[in-house]
Short mmCIF file of C-alpha atoms and ligand atoms in Angstrom, two decimals:
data_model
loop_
_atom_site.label_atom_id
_atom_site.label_comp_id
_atom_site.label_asym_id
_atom_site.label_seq_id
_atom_site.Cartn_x
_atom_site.Cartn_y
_atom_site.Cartn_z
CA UNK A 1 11.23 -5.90 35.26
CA UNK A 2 10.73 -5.33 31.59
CA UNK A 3 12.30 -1.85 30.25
CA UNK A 4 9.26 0.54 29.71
CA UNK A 5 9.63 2.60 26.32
CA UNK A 6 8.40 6.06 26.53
CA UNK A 7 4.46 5.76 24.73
CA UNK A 8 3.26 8.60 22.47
CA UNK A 9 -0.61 8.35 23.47
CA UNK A 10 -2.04 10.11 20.53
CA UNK A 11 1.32 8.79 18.41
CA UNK A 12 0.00 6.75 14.95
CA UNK A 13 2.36 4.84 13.07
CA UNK A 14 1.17 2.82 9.63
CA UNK A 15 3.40 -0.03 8.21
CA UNK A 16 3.37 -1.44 4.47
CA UNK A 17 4.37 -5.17 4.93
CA UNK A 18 6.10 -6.37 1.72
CA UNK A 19 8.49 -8.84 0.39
CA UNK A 20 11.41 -6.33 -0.58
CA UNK A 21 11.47 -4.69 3.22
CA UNK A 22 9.29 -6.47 5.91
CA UNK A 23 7.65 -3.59 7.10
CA UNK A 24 8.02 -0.10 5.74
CA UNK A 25 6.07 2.98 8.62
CA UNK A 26 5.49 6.37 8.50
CA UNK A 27 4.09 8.10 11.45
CA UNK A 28 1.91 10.63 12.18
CA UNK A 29 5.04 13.04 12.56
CA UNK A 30 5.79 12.11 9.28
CA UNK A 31 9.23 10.13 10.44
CA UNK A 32 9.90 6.73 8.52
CA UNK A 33 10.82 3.98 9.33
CA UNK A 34 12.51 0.42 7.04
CA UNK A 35 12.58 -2.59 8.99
CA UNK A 36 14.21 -5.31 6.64
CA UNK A 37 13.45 -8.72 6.76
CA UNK A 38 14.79 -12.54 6.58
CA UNK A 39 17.43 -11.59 4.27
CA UNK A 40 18.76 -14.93 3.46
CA UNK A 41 15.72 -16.77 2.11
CA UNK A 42 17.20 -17.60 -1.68
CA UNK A 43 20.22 -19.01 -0.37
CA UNK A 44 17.58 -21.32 1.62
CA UNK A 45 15.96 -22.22 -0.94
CA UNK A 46 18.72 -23.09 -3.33
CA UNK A 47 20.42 -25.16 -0.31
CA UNK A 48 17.13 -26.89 -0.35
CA UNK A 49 16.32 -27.04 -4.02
CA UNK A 50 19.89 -28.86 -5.21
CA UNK A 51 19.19 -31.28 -1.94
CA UNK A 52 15.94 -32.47 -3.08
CA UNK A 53 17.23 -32.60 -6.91
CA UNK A 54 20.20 -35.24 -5.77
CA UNK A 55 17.93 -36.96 -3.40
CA UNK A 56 15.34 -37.63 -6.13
CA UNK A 57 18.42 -38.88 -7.89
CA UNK A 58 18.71 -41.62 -5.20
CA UNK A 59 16.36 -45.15 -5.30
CA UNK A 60 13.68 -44.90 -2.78
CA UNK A 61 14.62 -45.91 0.73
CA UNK A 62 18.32 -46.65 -0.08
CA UNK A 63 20.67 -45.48 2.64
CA UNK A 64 21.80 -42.45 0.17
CA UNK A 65 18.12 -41.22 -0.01
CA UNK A 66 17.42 -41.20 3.71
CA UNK A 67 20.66 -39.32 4.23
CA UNK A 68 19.40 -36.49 1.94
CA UNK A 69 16.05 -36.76 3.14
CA UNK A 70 17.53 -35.75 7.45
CA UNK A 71 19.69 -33.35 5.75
CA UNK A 72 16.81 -31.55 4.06
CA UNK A 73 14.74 -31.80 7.00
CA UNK A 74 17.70 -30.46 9.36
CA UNK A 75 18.00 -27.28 6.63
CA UNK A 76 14.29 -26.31 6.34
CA UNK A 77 14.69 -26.41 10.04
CA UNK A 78 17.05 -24.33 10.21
CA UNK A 79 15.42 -21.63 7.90
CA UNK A 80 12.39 -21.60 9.61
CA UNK A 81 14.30 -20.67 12.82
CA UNK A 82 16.29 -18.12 11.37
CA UNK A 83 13.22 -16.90 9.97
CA UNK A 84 10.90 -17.07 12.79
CA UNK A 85 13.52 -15.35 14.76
CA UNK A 86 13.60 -12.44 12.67
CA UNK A 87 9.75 -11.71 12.68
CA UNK A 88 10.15 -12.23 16.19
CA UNK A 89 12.67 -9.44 16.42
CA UNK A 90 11.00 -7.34 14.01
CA UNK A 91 7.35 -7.53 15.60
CA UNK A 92 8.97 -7.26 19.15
CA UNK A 93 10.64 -3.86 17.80
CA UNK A 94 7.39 -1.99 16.31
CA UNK A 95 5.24 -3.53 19.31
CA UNK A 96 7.59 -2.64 22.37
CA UNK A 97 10.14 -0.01 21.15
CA UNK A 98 8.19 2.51 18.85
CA UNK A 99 6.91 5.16 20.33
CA UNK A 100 3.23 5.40 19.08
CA UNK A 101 0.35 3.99 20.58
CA UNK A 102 -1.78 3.47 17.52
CA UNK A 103 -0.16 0.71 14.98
CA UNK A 104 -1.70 -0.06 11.40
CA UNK A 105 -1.58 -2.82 8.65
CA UNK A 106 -3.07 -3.58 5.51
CA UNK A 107 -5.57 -6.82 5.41
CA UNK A 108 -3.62 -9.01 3.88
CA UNK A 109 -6.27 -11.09 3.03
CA UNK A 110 -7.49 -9.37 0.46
CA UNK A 111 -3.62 -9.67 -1.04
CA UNK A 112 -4.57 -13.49 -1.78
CA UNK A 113 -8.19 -13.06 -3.13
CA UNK A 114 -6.48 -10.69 -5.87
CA UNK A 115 -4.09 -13.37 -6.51
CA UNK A 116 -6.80 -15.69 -7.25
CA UNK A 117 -8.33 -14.14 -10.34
CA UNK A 118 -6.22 -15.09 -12.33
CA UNK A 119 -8.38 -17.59 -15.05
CA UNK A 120 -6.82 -15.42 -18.16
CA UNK A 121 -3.73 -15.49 -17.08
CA UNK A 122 -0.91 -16.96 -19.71
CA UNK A 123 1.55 -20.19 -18.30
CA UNK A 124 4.22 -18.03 -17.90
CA UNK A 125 2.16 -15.44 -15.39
CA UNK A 126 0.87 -18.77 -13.88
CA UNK A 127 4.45 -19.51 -12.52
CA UNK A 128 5.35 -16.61 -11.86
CA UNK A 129 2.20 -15.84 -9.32
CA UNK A 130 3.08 -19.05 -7.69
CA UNK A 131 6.58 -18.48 -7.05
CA UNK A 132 5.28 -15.11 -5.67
CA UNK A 133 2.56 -16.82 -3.43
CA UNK A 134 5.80 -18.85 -1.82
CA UNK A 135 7.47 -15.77 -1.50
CA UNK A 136 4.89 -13.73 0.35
CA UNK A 137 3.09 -16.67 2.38
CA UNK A 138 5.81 -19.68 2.89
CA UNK A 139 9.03 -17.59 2.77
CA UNK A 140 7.96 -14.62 4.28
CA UNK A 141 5.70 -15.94 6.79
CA UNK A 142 3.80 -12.71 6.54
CA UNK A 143 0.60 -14.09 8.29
CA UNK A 144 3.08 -15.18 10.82
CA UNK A 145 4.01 -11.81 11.33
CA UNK A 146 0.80 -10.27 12.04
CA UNK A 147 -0.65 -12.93 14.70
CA UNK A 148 3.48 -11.83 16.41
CA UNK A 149 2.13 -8.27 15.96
CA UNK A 150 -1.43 -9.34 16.86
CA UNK A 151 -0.42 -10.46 20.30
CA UNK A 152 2.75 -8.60 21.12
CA UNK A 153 0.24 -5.25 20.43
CA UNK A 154 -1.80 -6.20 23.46
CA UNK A 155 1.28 -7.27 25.39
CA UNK A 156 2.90 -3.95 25.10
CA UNK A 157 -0.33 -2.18 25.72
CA UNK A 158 -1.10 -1.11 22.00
CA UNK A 159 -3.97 -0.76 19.61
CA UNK A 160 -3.20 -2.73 16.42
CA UNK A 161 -5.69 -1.66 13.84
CA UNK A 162 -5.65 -3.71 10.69
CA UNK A 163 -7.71 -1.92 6.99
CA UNK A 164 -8.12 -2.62 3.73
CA UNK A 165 -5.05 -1.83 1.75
CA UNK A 166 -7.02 -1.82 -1.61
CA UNK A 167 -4.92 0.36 -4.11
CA UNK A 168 -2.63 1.44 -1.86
CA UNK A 169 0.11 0.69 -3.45
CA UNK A 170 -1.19 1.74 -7.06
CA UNK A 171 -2.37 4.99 -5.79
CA UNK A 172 -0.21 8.30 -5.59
CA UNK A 173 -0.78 9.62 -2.14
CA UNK A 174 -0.86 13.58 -3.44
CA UNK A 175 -3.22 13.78 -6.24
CA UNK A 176 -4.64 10.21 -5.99
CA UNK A 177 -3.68 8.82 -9.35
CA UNK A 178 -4.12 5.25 -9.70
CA UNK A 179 -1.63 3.82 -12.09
CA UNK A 180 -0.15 -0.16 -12.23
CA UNK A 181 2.52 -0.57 -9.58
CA UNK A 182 4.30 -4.35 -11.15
CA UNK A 183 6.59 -5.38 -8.39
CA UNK A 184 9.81 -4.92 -9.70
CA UNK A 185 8.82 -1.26 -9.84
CA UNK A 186 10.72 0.24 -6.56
CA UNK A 187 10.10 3.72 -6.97
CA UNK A 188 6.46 5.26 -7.16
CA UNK A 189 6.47 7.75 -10.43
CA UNK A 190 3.49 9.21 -10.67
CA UNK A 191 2.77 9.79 -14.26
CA UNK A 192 0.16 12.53 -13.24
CA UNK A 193 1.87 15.61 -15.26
CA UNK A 194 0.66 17.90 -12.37
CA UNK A 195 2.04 16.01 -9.97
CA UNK A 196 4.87 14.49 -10.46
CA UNK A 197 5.72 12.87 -7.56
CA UNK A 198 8.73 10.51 -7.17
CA UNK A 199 8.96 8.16 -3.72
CA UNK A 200 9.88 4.94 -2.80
CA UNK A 201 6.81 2.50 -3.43
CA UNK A 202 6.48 1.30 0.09
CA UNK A 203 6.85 4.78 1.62
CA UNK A 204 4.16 5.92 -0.70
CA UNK A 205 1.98 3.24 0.26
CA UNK A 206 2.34 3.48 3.58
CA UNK A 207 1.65 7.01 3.39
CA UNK A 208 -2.14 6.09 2.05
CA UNK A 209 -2.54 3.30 4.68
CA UNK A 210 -1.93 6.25 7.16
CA UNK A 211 -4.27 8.34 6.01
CA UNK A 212 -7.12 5.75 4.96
CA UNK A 213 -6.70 5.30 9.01
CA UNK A 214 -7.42 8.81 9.60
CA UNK A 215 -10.51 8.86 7.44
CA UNK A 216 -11.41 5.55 8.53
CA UNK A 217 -15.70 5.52 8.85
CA UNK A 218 -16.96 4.77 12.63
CA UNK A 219 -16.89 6.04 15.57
CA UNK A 220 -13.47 7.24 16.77
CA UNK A 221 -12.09 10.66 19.40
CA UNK A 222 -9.65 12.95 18.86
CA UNK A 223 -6.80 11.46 16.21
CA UNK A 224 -4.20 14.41 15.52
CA UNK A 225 -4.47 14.83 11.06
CA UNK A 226 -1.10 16.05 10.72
CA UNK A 227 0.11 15.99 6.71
CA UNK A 228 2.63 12.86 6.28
CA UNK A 229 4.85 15.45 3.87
CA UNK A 230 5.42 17.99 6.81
CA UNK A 231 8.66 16.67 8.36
CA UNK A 232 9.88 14.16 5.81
CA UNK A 233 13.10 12.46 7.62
CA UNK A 234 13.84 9.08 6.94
CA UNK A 235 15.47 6.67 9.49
CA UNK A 236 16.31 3.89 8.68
CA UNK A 237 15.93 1.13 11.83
CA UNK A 238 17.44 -1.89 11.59
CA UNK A 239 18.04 -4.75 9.24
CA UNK A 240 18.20 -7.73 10.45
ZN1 ZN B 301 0.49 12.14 -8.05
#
């Protein structure tokens, strides 16, 4: 028989998914928790990237060609597994092991329909957004990730909510400041004079998923508000 984990009933628990870490939670004891991802995606890709450049090298069908060609195959392969694994582990860990009942994502939908405006955008910012698009959706599987969480949530006998995560990540949890969050920007500064707050960009915006939870419209009983800022511990979980 499977090893029950002790189940915080009332126990809420509000994850960030990103590219830097997979999935960054804070809970409604203000704890956090950093659960890294598939660590070893660029050395994937530049295994796969020189094999393809010699293969293309090659004439069509010669023996040479169709030698890169399994080899390429038996890498992406290989990737994917590793990868898959690791979202497996990862989803199996915030589905089965945490302790709260109540788990919450951003719609990452909405992620991709801000990537698509992009008609002014300059050839440079072009590439770039599509080397981020194979980042977030091919490398990261992130869509993956949810359907794990998706089904492992009911498995485990948990309530995966999933809300918009508009401006999350742009807005300062305290004062509510909006300002542009580019991703290479790690640490949330908010330039707010009154405010002033410094934190980790994931933590921050996991903070505001929590709490966009709690206000959430509809009908729903009895969620504990606690403030996110009570108990600030970090813990850091596992990295894979
Ligand atoms: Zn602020």
């Amino acid at each position: 028989m499977r090893k029950q984990h002790p189940m915080r009933e009332d126990g809420v628990v509000a994850f960030d998914l990103g590219i830097k870490t997979l999935a960054t939670g804070v809970t409604d004891q203000g704890r956090f928790y950093h659960i890294g991802g598939f660590k070893s995606y660029r050395y994937y890709n530049k295994q796969l990237d020189k094999i393809r450049s010699k293969r293309d090298k090659c004439k069509k069908k010669s023996r040479r060609y169709i030698r890169l060609s399994k080899v390429y195959k038996r890498v992406s392969e290989k990737k994917r597994n590793k990868q898959r694994d690791c979202l497996h582990k990862a989803s199996h860990l915030i589905a089965g092991k945490l302790a709260e009942r109540a788990v919450v994502i951003g719609d990452l939908s909405q992620r991709q329909m801000v990537m698509k405006n992009h008609e002014s955008e300059t050839p440079k910012e072009h590439t770039k957004r599509r080397i981020r698009n194979r980042m977030v959706y091919n490398d990261w599987g992130l869509y993956g990730f949810t359907q794990m969480l998706e089904y492992k949530c009911v498995r485990f006998g948990k309530e995966l909510s999933i809300i918009s995560e508009r401006d999350t990540t742009k807005m300062c949890h305290v004062c509510k400041h909006k300002q542009d969050m580019p991703l290479w920007k790690r640490t949330y500064r908010c330039s707010n004079e009154n405010c002033g707050l410094v934190m980790d960009r994931d933590e921050n915006s996991a903070v505001n998923i929590y709490e966009r939870f709690l206000a959430r419209p509809g009908p729903h009983t009895g969620d504990p508000v606690r403030c996110a800022e009570c108990s600030p511990q970090s813990t850091c979980l596992k990295t894979f």
